[in-house]
CSV table of C-alpha atoms and ligand atoms in Angstrom, one decimal:
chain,number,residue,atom,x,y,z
H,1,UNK,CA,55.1,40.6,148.1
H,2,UNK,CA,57.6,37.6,149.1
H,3,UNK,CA,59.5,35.8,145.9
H,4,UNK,CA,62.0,33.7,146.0
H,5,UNK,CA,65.4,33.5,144.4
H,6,UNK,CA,67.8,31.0,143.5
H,7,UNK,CA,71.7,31.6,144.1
H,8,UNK,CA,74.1,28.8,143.3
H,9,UNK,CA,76.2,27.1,146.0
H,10,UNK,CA,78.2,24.8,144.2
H,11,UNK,CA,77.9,24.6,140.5
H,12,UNK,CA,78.2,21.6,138.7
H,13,UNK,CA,82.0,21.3,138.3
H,14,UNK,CA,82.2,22.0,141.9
H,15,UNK,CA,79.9,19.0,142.1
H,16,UNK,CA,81.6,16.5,139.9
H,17,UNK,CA,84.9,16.8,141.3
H,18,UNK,CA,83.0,16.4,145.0
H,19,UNK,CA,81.5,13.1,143.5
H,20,UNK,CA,84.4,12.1,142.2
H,21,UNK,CA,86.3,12.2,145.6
H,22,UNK,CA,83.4,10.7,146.9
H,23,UNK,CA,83.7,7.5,144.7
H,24,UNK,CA,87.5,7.5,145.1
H,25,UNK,CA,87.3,7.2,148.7
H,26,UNK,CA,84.9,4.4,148.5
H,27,UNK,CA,87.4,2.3,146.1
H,28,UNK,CA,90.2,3.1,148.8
H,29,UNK,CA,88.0,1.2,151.4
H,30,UNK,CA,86.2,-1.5,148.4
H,31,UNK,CA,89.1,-1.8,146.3
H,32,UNK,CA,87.6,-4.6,144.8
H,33,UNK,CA,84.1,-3.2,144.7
H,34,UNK,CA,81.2,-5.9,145.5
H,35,UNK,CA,79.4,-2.8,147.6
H,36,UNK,CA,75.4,-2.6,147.7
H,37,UNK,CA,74.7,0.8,147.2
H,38,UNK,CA,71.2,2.0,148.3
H,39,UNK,CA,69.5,5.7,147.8
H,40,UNK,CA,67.4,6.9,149.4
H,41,UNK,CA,64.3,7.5,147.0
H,42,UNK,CA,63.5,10.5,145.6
H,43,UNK,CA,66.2,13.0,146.5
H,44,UNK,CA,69.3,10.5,145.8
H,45,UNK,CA,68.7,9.3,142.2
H,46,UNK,CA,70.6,11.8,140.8
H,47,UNK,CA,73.9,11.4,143.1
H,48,UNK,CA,73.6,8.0,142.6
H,49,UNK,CA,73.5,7.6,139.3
H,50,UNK,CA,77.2,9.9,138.7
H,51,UNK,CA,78.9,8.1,142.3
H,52,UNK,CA,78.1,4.7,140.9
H,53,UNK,CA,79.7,5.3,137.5
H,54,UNK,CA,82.6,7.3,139.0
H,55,UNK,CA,83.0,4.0,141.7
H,56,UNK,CA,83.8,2.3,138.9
H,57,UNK,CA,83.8,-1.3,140.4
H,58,UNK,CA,81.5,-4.1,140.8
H,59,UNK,CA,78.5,-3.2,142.6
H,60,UNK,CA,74.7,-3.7,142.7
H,61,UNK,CA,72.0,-0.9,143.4
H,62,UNK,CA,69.1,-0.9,145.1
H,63,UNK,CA,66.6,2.0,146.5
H,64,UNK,CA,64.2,2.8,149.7
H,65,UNK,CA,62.1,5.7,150.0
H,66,UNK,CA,61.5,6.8,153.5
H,67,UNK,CA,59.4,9.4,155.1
H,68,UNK,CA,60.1,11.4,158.5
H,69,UNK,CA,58.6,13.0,161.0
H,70,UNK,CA,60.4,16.1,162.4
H,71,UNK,CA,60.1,16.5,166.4
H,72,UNK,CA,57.1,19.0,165.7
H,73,UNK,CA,55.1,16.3,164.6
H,74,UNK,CA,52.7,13.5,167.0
H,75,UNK,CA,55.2,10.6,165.7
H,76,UNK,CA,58.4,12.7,166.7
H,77,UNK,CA,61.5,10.7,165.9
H,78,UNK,CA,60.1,8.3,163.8
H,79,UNK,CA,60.3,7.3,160.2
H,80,UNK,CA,58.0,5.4,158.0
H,81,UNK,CA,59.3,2.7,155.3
H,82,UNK,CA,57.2,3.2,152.7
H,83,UNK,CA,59.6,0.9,150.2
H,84,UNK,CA,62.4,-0.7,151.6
H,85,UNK,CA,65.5,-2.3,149.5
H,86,UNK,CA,64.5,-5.7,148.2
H,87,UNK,CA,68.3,-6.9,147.7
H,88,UNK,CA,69.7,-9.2,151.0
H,89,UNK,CA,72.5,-8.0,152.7
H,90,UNK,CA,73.4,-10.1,155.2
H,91,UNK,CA,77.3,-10.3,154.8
H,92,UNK,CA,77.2,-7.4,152.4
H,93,UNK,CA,79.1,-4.0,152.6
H,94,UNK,CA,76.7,-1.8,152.0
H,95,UNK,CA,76.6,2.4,151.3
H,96,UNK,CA,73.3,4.2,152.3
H,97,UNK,CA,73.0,7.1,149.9
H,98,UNK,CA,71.6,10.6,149.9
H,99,UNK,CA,71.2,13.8,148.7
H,100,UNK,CA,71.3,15.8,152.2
H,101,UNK,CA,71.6,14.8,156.5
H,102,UNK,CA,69.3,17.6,157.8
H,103,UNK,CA,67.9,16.1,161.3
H,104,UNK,CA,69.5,13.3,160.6
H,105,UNK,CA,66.5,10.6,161.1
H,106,UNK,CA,66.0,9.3,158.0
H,107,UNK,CA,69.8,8.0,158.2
H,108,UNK,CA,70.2,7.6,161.4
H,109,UNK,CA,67.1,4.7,161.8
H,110,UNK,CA,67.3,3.3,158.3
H,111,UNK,CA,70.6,2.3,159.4
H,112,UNK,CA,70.0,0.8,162.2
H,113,UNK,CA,67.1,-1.5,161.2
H,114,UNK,CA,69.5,-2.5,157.9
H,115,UNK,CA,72.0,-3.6,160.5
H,116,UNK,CA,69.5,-5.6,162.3
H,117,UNK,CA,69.6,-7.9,158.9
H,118,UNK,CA,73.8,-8.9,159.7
H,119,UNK,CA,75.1,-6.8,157.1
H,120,UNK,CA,79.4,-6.2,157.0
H,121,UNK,CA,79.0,-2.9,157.5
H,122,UNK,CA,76.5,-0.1,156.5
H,123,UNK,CA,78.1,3.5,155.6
H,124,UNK,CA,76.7,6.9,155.4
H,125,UNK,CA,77.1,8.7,151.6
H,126,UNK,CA,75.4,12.1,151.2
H,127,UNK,CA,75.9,15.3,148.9
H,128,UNK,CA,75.1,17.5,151.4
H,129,UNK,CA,76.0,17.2,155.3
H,130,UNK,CA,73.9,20.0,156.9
H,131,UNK,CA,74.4,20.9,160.5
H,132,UNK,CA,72.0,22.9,161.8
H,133,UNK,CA,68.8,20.9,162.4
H,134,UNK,CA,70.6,18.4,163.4
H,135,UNK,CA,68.7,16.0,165.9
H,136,UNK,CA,70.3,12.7,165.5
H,137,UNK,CA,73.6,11.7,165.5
H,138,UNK,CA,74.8,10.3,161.8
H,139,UNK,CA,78.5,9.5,161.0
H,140,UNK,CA,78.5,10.6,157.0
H,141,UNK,CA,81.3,8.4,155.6
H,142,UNK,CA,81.2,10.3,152.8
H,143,UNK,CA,80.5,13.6,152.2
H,144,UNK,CA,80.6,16.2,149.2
H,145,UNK,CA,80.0,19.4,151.1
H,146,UNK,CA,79.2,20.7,154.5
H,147,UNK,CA,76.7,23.6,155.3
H,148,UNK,CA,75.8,25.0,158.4
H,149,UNK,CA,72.5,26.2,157.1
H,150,UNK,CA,70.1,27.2,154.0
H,151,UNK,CA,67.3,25.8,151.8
H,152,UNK,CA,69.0,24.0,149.1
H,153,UNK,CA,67.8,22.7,145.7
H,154,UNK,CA,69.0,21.2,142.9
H,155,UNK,CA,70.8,17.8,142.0
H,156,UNK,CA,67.6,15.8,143.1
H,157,UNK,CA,66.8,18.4,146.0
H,158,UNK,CA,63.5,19.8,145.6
H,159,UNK,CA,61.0,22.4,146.7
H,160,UNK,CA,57.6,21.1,146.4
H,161,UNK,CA,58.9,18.7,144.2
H,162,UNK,CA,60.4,21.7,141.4
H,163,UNK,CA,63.9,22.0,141.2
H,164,UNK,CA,65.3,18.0,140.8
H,165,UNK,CA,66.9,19.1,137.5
H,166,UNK,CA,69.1,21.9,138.3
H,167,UNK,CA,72.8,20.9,137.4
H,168,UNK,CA,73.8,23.4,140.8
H,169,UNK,CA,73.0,23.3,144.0
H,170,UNK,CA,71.0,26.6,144.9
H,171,UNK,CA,70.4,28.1,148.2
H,172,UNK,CA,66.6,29.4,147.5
H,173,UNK,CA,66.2,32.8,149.5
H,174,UNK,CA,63.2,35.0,150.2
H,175,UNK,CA,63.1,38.2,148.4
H,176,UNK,CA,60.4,41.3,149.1
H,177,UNK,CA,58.7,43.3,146.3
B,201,LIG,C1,64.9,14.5,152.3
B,201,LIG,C2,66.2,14.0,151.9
B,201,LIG,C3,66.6,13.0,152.9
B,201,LIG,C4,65.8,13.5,154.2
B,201,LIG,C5,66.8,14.1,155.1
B,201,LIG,O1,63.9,13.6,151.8
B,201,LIG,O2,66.2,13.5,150.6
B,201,LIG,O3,66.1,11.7,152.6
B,201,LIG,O4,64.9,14.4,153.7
B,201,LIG,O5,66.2,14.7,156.2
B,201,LIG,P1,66.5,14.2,157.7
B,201,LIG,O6,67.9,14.1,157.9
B,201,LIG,O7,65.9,15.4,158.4
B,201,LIG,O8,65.8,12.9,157.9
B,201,LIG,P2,62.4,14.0,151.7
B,201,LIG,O9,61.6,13.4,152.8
B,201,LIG,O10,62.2,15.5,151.5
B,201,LIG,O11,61.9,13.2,150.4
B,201,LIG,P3,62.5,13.3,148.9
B,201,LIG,O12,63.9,12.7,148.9
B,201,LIG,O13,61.5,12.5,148.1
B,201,LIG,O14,62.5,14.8,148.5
């Protein structure tokens, strides 16, 4: 019989003082704030929520939620707005934000039809930066950690929607009985 099991990756000090590097990098480059932050709904609430407090400077938030479709699916490459941010941006310096770049589609073409709409600039935030699966290009301006591989939860990354609330990040692992 398969189970699986949870190991922590990073815990949540590990994560805090990732988040807090984060947000200090983004005031070198906003020192006087004024960014638009958007997450990327669900998986980014949590990181959001601790980067815009640690930030620490004026900003405004808004949120998207996006699906994708892998390259084993009939709409290969593509991804599907299903809410996009409300707040204009034309002019704006804006920071995409999310929990993990896996293939890299979701970032990758959100990004591009935001700068369609004459934004200053658009950057790439995200917890996790994982390489493996990677299909699309994505420059992460900002990045807590870097994994070559896994199935992480925790921090707003699910498993069948279970997991958001861990405080860790945990690699999930199949185990036999
Ligand atoms: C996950 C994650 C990213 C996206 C990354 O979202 O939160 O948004 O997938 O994958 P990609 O780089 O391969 O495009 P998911 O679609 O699982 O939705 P969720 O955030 O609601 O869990």
């Amino acid at each position: 019989m398969s189970r699986q099991s949870k190991k922590i990756l990073f815990d949540e000090h590990e994560i805090a003082a990732a988040v807090r590097r984060m947000a200090s990098e983004m005031r070198e480059n906003h020192p006087e704030g004024g960014v638009v932050f958007i997450g990327i709904l669900k998986g980014a609430f949590v990181l959001l929520a601790d980067l815009i407090r640690s930030f620490d400077r004026p900003c405004e938030v808004d949120f998207a939620r996006i699906a994708s479709y892998g390259s084993g699916t009939v709409s290969s490459g593509r991804v599907d707005v299903r809410m996009d941010v409300q707040t204009p941006i034309e002019g704006r310096s804006v920071i995409l934000v999310d929990d993990i770049v896996d293939t890299g589609l979701t970032l990758s073409e959100y990004r591009r039809m935001l700068l369609d709409r004459g934004p200053a600039s658009v950057e790439i935030a995200a917890l996790i930066d994982k390489s493996a699966r990677r299909e699309k290009q994505v420059d992460v301006d900002y990045y807590g950690f870097r994994i070559e591989d896994g199935f992480v939860v925790g921090y707003g990354l699910d498993c069948d929607e279970q997991y958001r609330n861990l405080c860790s990040i945990c690699v999930l692992e199949d185990t036999n009985h």
